Coordinates of C-alpha atoms in Angstrom, one line a residue:
Chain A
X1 CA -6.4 209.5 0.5
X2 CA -9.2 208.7 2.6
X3 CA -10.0 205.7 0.9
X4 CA -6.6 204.8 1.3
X5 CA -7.4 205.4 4.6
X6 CA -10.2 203.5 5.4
X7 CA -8.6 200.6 3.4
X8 CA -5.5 200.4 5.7
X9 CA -7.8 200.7 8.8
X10 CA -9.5 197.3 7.5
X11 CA -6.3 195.7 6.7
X12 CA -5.8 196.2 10.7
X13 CA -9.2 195.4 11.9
X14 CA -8.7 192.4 10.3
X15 CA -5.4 191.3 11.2
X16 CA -6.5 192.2 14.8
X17 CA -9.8 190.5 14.9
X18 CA -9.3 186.9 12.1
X19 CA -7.3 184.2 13.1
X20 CA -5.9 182.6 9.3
X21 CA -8.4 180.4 8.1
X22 CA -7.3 178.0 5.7
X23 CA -8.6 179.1 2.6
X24 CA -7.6 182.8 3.4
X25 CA -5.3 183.8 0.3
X26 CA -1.2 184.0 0.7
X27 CA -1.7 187.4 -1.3
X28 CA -4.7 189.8 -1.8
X29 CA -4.7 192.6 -3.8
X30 CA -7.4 194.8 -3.1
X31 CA -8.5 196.7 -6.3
X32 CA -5.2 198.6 -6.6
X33 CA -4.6 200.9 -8.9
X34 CA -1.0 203.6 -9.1
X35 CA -0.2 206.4 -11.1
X36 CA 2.4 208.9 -11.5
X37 CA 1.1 212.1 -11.6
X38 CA -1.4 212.3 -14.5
X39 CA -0.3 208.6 -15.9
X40 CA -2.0 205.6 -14.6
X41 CA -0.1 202.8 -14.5
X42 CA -2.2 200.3 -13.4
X43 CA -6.0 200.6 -13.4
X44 CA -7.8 198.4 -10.9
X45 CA -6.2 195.1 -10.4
X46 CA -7.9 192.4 -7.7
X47 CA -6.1 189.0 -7.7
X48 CA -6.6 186.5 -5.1
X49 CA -3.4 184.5 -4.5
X50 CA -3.8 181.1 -2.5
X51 CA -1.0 179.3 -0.5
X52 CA 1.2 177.3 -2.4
X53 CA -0.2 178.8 -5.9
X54 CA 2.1 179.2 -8.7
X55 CA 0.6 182.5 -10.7
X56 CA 2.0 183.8 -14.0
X57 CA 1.3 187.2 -15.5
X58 CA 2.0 187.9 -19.0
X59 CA 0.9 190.9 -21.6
X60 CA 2.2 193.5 -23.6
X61 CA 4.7 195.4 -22.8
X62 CA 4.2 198.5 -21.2
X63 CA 0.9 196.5 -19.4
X64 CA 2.4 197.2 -16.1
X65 CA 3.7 193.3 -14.5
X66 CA 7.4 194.2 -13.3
X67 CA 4.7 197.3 -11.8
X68 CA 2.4 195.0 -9.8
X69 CA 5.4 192.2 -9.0
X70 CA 7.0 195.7 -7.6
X71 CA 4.2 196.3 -5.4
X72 CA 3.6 192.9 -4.6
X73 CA 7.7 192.9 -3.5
X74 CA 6.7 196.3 -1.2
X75 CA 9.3 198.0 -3.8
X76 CA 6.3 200.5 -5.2
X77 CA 3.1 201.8 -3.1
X78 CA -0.2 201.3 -4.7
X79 CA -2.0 204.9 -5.4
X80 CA -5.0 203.3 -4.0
X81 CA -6.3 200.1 -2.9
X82 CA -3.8 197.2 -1.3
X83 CA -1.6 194.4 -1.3
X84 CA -2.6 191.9 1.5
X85 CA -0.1 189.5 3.2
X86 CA -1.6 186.5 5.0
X87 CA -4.7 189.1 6.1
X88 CA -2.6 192.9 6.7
X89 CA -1.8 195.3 4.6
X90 CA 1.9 195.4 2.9
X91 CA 3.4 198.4 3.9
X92 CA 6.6 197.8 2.4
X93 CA 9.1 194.9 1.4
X94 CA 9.0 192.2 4.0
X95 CA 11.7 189.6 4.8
X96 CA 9.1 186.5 3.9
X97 CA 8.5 187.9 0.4
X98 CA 11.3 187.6 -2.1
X99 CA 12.2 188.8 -5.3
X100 CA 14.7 187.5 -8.3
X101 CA 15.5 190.1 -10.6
X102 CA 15.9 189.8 -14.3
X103 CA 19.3 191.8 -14.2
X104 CA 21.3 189.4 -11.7
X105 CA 24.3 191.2 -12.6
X106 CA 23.0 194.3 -11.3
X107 CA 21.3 192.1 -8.0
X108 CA 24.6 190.2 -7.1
X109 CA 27.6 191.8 -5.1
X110 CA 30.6 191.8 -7.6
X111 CA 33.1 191.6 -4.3
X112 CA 31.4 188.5 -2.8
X113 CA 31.8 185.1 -3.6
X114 CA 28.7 183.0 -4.2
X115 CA 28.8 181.9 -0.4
X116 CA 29.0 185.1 0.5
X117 CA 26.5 186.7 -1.7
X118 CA 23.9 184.0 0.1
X119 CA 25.5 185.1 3.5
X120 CA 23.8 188.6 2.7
X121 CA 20.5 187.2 3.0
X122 CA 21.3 185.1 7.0
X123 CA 22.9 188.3 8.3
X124 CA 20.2 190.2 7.1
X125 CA 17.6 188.2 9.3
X126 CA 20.5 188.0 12.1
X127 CA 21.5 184.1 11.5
X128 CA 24.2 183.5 13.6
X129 CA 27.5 183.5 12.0
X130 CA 28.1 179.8 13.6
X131 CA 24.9 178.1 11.6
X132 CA 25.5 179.7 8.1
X133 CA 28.1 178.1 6.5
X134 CA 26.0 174.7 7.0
X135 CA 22.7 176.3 5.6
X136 CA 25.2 178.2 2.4
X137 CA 26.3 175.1 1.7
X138 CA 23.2 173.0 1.1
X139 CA 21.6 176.2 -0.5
X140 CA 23.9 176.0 -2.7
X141 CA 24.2 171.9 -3.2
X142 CA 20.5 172.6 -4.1
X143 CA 20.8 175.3 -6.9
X144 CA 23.6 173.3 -8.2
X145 CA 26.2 175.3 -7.6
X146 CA 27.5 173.5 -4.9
X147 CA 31.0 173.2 -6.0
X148 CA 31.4 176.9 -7.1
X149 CA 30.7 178.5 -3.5
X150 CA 34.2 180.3 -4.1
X151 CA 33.7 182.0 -7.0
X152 CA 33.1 185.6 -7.5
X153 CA 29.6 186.3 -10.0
X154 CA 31.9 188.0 -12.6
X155 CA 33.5 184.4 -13.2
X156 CA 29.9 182.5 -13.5
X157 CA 27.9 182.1 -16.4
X158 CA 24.6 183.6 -16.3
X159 CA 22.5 180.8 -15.6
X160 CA 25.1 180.2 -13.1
X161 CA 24.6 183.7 -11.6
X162 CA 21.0 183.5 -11.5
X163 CA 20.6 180.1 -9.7
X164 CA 22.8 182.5 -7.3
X165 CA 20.3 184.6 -7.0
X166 CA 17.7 182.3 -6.8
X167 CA 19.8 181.0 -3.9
X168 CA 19.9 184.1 -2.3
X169 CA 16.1 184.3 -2.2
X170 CA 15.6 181.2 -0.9
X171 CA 18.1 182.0 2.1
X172 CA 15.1 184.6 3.0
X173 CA 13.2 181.5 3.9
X174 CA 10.0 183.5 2.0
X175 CA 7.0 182.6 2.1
X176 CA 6.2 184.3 -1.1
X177 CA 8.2 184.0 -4.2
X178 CA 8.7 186.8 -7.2
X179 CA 10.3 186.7 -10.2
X180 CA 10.4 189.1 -12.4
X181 CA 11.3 187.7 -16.2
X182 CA 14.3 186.2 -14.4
X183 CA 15.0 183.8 -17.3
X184 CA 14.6 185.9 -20.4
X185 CA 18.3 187.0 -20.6
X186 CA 19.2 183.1 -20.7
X187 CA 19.9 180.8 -23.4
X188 CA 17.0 178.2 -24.1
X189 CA 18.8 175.2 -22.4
X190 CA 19.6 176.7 -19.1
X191 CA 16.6 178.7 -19.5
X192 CA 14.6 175.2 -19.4
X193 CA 16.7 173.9 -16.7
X194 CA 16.2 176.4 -14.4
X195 CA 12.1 176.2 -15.1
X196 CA 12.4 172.9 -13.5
X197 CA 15.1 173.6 -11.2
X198 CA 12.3 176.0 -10.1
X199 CA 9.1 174.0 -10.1
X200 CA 10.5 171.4 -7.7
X201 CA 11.7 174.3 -5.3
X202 CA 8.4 175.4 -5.1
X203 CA 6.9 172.1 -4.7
X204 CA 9.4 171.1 -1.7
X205 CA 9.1 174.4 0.2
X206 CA 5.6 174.7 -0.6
X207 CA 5.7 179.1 -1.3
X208 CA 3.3 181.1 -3.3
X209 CA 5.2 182.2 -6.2
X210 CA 4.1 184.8 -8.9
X211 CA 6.3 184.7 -12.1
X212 CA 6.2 187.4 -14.7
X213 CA 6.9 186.5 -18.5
X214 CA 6.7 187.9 -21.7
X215 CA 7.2 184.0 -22.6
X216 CA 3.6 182.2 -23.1
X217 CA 5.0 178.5 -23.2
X218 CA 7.0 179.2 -20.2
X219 CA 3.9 181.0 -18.1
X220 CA 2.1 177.7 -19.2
X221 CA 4.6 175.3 -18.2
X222 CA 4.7 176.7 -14.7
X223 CA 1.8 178.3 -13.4
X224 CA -1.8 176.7 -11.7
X225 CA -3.2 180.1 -12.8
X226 CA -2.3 182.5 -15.8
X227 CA -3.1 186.5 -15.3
X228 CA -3.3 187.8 -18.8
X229 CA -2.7 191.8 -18.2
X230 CA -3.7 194.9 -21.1
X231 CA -2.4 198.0 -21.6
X232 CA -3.1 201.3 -20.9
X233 CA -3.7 201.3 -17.6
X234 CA -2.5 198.0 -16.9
X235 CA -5.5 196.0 -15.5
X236 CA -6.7 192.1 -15.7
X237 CA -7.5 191.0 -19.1
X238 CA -7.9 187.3 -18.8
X239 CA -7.4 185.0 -16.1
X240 CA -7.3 181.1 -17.5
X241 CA -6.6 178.3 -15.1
X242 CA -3.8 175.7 -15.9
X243 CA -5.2 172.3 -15.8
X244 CA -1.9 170.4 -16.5
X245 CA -0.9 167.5 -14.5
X246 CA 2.2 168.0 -12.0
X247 CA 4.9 166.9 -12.2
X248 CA 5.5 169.0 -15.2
X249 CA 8.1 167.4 -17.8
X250 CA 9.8 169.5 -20.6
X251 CA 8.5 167.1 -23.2
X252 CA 5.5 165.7 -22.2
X253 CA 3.9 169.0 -20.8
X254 CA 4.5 170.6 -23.3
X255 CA 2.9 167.8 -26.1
X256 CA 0.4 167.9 -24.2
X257 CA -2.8 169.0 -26.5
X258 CA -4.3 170.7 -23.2
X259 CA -0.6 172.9 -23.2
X260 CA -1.3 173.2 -27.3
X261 CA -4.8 174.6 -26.6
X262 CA -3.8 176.9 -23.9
X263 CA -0.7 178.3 -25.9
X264 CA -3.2 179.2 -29.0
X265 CA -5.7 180.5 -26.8
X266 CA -3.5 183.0 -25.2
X267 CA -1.6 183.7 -28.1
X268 CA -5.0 185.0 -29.3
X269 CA -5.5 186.6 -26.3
X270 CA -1.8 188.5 -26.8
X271 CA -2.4 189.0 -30.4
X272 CA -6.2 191.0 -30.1
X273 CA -4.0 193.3 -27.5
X274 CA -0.8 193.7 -30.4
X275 CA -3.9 195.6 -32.6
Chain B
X1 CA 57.8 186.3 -10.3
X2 CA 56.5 186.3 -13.5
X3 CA 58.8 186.4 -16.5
X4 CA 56.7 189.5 -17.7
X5 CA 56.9 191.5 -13.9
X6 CA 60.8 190.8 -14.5
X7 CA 61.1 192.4 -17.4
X8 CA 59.2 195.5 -16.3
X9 CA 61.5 196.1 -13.6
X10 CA 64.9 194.9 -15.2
X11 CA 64.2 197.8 -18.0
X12 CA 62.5 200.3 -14.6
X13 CA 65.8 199.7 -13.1
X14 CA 67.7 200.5 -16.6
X15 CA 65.7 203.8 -16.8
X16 CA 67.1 204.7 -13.3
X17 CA 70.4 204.2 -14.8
X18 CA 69.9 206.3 -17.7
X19 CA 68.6 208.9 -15.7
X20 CA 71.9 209.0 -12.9
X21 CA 74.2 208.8 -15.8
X22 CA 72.9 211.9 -17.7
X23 CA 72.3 213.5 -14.3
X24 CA 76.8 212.7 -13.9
X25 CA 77.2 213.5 -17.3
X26 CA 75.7 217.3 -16.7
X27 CA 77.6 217.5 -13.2
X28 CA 80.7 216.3 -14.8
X29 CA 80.8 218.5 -17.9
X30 CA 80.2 221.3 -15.2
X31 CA 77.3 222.7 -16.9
X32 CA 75.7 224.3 -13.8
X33 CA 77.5 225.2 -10.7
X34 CA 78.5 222.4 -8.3
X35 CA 77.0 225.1 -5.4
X36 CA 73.6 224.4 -6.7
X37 CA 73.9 221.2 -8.4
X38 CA 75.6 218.1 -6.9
X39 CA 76.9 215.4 -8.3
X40 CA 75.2 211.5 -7.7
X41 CA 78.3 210.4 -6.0
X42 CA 78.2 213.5 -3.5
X43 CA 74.3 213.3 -3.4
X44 CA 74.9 209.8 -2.8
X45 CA 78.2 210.0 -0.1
X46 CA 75.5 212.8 1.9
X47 CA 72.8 210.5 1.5
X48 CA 74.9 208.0 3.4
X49 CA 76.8 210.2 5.9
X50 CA 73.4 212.0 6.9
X51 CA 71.6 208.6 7.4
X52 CA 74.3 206.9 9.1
X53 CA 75.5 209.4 11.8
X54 CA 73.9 212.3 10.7
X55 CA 70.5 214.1 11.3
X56 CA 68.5 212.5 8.0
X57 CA 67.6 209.3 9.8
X58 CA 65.8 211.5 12.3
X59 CA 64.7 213.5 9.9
X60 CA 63.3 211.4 8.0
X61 CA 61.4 209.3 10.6
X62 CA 59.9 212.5 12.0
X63 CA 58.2 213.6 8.3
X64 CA 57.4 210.1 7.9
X65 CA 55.4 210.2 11.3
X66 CA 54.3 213.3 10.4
X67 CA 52.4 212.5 6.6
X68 CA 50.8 208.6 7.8
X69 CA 49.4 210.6 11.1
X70 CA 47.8 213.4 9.1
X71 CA 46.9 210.9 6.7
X72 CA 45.4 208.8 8.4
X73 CA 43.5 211.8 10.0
X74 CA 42.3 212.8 7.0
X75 CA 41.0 209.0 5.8
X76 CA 39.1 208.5 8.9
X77 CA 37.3 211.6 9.1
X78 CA 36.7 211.4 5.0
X79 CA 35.6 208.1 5.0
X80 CA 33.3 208.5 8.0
X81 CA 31.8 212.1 6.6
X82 CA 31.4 211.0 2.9
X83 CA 29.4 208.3 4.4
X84 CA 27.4 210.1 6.3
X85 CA 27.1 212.5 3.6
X86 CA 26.8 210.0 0.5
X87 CA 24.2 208.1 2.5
X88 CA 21.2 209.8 2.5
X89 CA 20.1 212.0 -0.4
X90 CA 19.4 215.1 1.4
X91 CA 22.3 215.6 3.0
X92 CA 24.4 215.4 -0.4
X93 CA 22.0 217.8 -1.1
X94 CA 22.4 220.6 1.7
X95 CA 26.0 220.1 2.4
X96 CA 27.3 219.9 -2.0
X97 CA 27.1 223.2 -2.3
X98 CA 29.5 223.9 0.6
X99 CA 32.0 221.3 -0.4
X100 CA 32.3 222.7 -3.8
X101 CA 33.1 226.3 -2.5
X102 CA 36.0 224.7 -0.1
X103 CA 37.3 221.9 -2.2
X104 CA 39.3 224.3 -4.4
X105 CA 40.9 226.3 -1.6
X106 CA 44.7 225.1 -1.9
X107 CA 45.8 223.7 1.0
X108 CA 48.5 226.1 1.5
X109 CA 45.9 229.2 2.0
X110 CA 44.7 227.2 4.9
X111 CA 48.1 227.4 6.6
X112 CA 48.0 230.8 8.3
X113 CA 44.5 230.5 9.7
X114 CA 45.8 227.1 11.4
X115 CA 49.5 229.2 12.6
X116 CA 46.8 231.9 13.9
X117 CA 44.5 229.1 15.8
X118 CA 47.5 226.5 16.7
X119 CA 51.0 228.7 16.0
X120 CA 54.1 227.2 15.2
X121 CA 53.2 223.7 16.4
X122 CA 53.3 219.9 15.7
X123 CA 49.5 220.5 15.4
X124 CA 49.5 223.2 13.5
X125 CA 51.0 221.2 10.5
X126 CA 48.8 218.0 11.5
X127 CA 45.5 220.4 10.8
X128 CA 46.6 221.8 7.2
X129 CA 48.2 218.2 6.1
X130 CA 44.3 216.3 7.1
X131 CA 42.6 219.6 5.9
X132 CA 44.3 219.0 2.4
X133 CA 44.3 215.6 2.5
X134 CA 40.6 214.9 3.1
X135 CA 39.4 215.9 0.4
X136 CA 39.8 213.4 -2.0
X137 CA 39.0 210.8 0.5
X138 CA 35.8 212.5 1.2
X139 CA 34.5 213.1 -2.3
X140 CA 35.4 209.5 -3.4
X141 CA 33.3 208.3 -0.8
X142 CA 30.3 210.4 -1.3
X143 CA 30.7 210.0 -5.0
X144 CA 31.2 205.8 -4.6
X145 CA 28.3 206.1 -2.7
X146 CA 26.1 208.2 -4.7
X147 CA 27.2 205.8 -8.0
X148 CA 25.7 202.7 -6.0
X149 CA 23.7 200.7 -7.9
X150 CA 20.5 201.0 -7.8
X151 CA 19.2 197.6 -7.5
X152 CA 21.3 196.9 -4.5
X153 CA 19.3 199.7 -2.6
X154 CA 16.4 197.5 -3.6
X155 CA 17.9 194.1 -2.7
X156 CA 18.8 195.8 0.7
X157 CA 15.2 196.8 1.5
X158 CA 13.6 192.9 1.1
X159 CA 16.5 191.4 2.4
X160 CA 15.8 193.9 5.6
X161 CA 19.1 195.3 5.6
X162 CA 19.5 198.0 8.2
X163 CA 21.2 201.6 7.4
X164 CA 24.3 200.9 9.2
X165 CA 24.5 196.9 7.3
X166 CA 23.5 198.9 3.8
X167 CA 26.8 200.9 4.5
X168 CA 28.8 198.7 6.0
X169 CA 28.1 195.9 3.4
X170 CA 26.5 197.3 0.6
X171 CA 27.7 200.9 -0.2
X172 CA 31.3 200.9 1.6
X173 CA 32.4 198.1 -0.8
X174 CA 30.6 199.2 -3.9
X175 CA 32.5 202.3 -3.5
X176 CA 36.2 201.0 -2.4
X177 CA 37.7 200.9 -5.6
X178 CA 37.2 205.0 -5.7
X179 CA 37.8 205.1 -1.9
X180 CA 41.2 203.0 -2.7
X181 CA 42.9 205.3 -5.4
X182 CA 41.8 208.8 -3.2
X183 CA 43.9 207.4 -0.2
X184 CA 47.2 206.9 -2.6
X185 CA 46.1 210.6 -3.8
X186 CA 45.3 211.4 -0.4
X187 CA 49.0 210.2 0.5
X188 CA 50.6 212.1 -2.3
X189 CA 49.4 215.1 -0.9
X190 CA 50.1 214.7 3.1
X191 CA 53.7 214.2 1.6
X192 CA 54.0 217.4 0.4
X193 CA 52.1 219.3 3.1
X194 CA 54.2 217.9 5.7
X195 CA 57.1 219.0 3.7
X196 CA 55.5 222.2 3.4
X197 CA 54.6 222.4 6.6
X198 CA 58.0 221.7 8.1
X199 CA 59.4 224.5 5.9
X200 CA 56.8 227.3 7.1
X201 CA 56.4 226.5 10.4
X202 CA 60.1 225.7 11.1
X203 CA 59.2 222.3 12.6
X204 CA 61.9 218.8 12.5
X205 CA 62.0 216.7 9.5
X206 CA 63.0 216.4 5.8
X207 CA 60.9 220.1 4.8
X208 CA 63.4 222.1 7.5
X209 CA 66.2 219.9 6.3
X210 CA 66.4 220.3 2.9
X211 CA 65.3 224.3 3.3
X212 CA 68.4 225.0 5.6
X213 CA 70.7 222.7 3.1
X214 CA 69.6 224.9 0.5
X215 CA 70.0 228.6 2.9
X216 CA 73.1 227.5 3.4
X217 CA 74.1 226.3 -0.3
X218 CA 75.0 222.6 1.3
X219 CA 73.4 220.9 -2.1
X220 CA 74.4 217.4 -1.3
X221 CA 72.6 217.2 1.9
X222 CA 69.9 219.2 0.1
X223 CA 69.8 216.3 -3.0
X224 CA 70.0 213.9 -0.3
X225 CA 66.8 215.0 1.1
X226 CA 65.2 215.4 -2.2
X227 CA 65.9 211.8 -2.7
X228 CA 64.4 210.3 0.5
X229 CA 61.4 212.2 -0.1
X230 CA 61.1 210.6 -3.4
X231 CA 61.7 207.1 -1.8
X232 CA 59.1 207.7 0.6
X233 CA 56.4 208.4 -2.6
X234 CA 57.2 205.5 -4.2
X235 CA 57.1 203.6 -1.3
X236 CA 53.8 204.2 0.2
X237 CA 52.5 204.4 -3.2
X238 CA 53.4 201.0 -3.9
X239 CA 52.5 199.6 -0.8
X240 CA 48.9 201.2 -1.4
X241 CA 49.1 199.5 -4.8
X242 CA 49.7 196.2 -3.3
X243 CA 46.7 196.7 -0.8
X244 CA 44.5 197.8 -3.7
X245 CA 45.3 194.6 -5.9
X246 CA 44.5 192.1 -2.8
X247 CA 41.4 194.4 -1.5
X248 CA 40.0 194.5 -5.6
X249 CA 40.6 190.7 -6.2
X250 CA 37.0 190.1 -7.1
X251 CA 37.6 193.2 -9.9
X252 CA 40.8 191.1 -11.5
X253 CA 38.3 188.4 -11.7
X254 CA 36.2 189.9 -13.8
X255 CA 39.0 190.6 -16.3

C-alpha cells in the first residue's frame, strides 16, 4: 500500500513538474503486478509503449492479456505498480483510451441503430446534437458501413457488427487504442479485411494501439513490437521487434521470409510454454 | 392487413359468437333464473339504454379516470424508485429485504389503513389502486436493471458516461421490454382495484354501479357493467400491446 503510494505520488510529481518530451512513451506500465486475494495474476509487467506504436501481446491462455489490456483500459486496478498515460498515473478508464471487445454482441446496444450506437460515444463527450450526424456519417463511410446507419446490430453480420464497434471507438477520438481478440469470433475473410481495415486507421489517426491475440500470424501482420506473455503469474516472456516493411499487404507480408522466421520463432516460443 | 392478422380476428370474432350463442342458449332454455342471469339481448338493450341516457356513460368515464390516474401513479413512482433502487448495488441490497415482506400483501388488506388515513374519498381509492399497482412496475425495473449486461457497465465507464446518461440510455432501455409488460400487468390490476375500490368505499363509477344492480337484483344493468369493464381490459391492453410492438421494434428485428 505504501508503495502504491509513493508510486502514485511520482506519477504526480511528474505530471506537475515534465512538460511531454517527445520520446516520452504514450503508455508506461510501471512494474505492475495484481492479484486476487492469494492468486496472482500478473507478476511484474514493465512495457514502454511509444506514440503511434502498434503492440501485440500473445501467450497461453490463462497468461493474463485481456488482464493487462483491462488495466491498460482503466477497467481493472493494478495490485501494485502503474499504468502511465502520456506521464500520470491511470486512475481509471479515460475518454482518450478505447477499447473493442471480442463479444460485440454483448458491447453494442440491441435498441440502437448503427448511427445511434456511434451517437453513444459524441453524447458521451458532450458533442452537440447539431455536429453529429455529419461526424456518424463519415464514421461510418469509413468502417464501411456507410449505407447500413439504419440498421439495428441484431440484423448485421458479425464482421458487420464489429466494424460498428470499431466505429464506436473511434468516435472517442482516443488517443490510445485496445482490442481485446476482437477478430477471433470472425470468419478468416472478414477477419483479414478488418486487419487492414485496421492498420490504415491507425496509420491515418496516428494512435497507440495494443492488440491482444491468441493468433501469431495476425500479432505479426500488425504489430512494430510483439509481447510474448507466460503463465502463472502472467509476466513478459519475450518481446521481439517486427521488422516488416509498412504498408502491410495480405500476401506479400505474409511471404515474406522475415514474417516466415518470426512465425517459427514465436511459435517456438508458444510451444516451450504448451510443456 | 395481412391475410394471416385477418384470419386471426375473423375466427376471434367467431369465438365471440360462439360464446353469446351458448350464453342465449342457457338463458333461453331457462336454466338459471332470469333475476340472476340475463339474457344477451337484455344485457345488450341495458348496455344501450344506460349508455345512451342513462348513468353508465358517466360511470364509466369516472372508473376509467379513476384506473389511468392511479396507474399512472403507480408507473411513475415504480419506474422512478426501481431506478433508484436497481441502480446502485447497495441499495438493492438494504431495501430487497423490505420489498419482499410488502410485495405479497394483497392490495385489498391495504384498503382500511388508507379509509383510516384518507376515509371514504376519491383519494382514498387513488392510494390502494398505485399501492397495488406499483409493484410490478417497481420490480420489473429493479430486476431489468439488475439483469443489465455487464459489458455495457463497462462500455459506459470509457465512454465516460455519467450516472444519470447510464440510466437514462443504458439501463432504462435494457430493461424496457420487462418495464413494458409490468405496466399492461400494472393496468390489469388498477382495473380491478378501482372497481374494488368503488364498491368499498361507495364512491361513482362502474364498482358502485354494478354492486347496487346486483342489491337490487337489476341483472341487465349489472351484465351491462360487467361488459364495459371487460371492454375497458381489452382495450388498454391492446393499446399497451401496440405501444410495446413500436417501442420493441429493434427486438422484432432480431427475429
Amino acid at each position: 500500500m505504501a508503495m502504491t503510494q509513493a508510486i502514485l505520488q511520482a506519477g504526480r510529481n511528474e505530471m506537475a513538474g515534465s512538460v511531454l518530451r517527445a520520446d516520452e512513451p504514450r503508455i508506461r506500465i510501471r512494474d505492475v503486478t495484481l492479484s486476487y486475494g492469494a492468486l496472482q495474476i500478473i507478476g511484474g509487467i514493465s512495457i514502454d509503449i511509444a506514440p503511434g506504436e502498434s503492440i501485440c501481446v500473445i501467450g497461453p491462455s490463462g497468461c493474463g492479456k485481456t488482464t493487462l489490456l483491462r488495466m491498460l483500459a482503466g477497467l481493472a486496478r493494478p495490485t501494485s505498480g502503474a499504468v502511465e498515460l502520456d506521464g500520470s498515473v491511470l486512475g481509471g478508464p479515460d475518454r482518450s483510451v478505447a477499447i473493442v471487445f471480442q463479444d460485440y454482441g454483448k458491447a453494442l446496444l440491441p435498441w440502437r441503430t448503427a448511427a445511434g450506437n456511434v451517437s453513444l460515444a459524441l453524447e458521451a463527450r458532450g458533442c452537440p446534437a447539431k455536429e453529429r450526424p455529419a461526424i456518424i456519417r463519415e464514421l461510418l463511410e469509413k468502417i464501411g458501413l456507410g449505407r447500413h446507419a439504419d440498421k439495428y446490430p441484431s440484423e448485421m453480420s458479425g464482421g458487420m457488427q464489429q466494424r460498428l464497434q470499431i466505429a464506436r471507438c473511434l468516435a472517442q477520438e482516443p488517443k490510445v487504442l485496445l482490442m481485446d481478440e476482437p477478430f477471433g469470433a470472425l470468419d478468416a475473410m472478414t477477419r483479414q479485411a478488418l486487419q487492414d481495415e485496421v492498420l490504415s486507421l491507425v496509420a491515418t489517426t496516428g494512435a497507440t494501439m495494443v492488440f491482444v491475440t491468441h493468433d501469431l500470424e495476425e500479432a505479426i501482420y500488425l504489430g512494430d513490437r510483439i509481447v510474448c506473455l507466460q503463465p502463472n503469474p502472467g509476466r513478459v516472456g519475450r518481446m521481439v521487434d517486427v521488422r516488416l516493411a509498412r504498408p502491410r499487404d495480405q500476401l506479400v507480408t505474409r511471404e515474406d521470409p522475415e514474417f516466415l522466421r518470426l512465425r517459427r520463432e514465436l511459435y517456438d516460443l508458444i510451444k516451450d510454454d504448451h510443456q | 392487413m395481412s391475410h394471416l392478422s385477418m384470419r386471426k380476428l375473423v375466427l376471434g370474432i367467431l369465438g365471440l359468437a360462439a360464446f353469446i350463442l351458448v350464453w342465449k342458449a342457457v338463458t333461453d332454455a331457462k336454466l338459471v333464473s332470469p333475476i340472476f342471469f340475463p339474457s344477451p339481448e337484455r344485457t345488450w338493450a341495458a348496455l344501450v339504454k344506460g349508455l345512451a341516457g342513462g348513468p353508465l356513460l358517466a360511470q364509466t368515464v369516472e372508473t376509467i379516470q379513476r384506473m389511468l390516474l392511479g396507474w399512472l401513479l403507480a408507473s411513475l413512482v415504480g419506474i422512478m424508485l426501481g431506478a433508484l433502487i436497481g441502480i446502485s448495488r447497495r441499495a438493492r441490497v438494504f431495501i430487497a429485504p423490505t420489498l419482499e415482506l410488502l410485495r405479497p400483501l394483497p392490495a385489498s388488506a391495504m384498503i382500511p389503513i388508507a379509509i383510516a388515513f384518507l376515509g371514504f374519498s376519491d383519494q382514498m381509492v387513488l392510494v390502494v389502486i398505485a399501492f397495488g399497482a406499483l409493484w410490478p412496475m417497481l420490480l420489473a425495473t429493479i430486476h431489468g436493471f439488475s439483469a443489465m449486461e455487464p459489458r455495457l457497465y463497462e462500455v459506459s465507464a470509457v465512454l465516460g458516461l455519467n450516472r444519470l446518461q447510464v440510466i437514462w440510455k443504458l439501463a432504462l432501455p435494457s430493461a424496457l421490454p420487462m418495464i413494458l409488460a409490468s405496466l399492461r400487468l400494472g393496468l390489469t390490476i388498477s382495473l380491478i382495484l378501482a372497481v374494488v375500490g368503488e364498491m368499498l368505499a361507495s364512491r361513482e363509477g362502474l364498482g358502485q354501479s354494478i354492486l347496487l344492480a346486483s342489491r337490487s337484483f337489476r341483472s341487465a344493468d349489472l351484465f351491462a357493467g360487467i361488459v364495459i369493464l371487460g371492454a375497458i381490459g381489452l382495450v388498454g391492453s391492446r393499446l399497451l400491446s401496440m405501444a410495446e410492438r413500436r417501442l420493441l421494434r429493434w427486438q422484432a428485428a432480431a427475429r
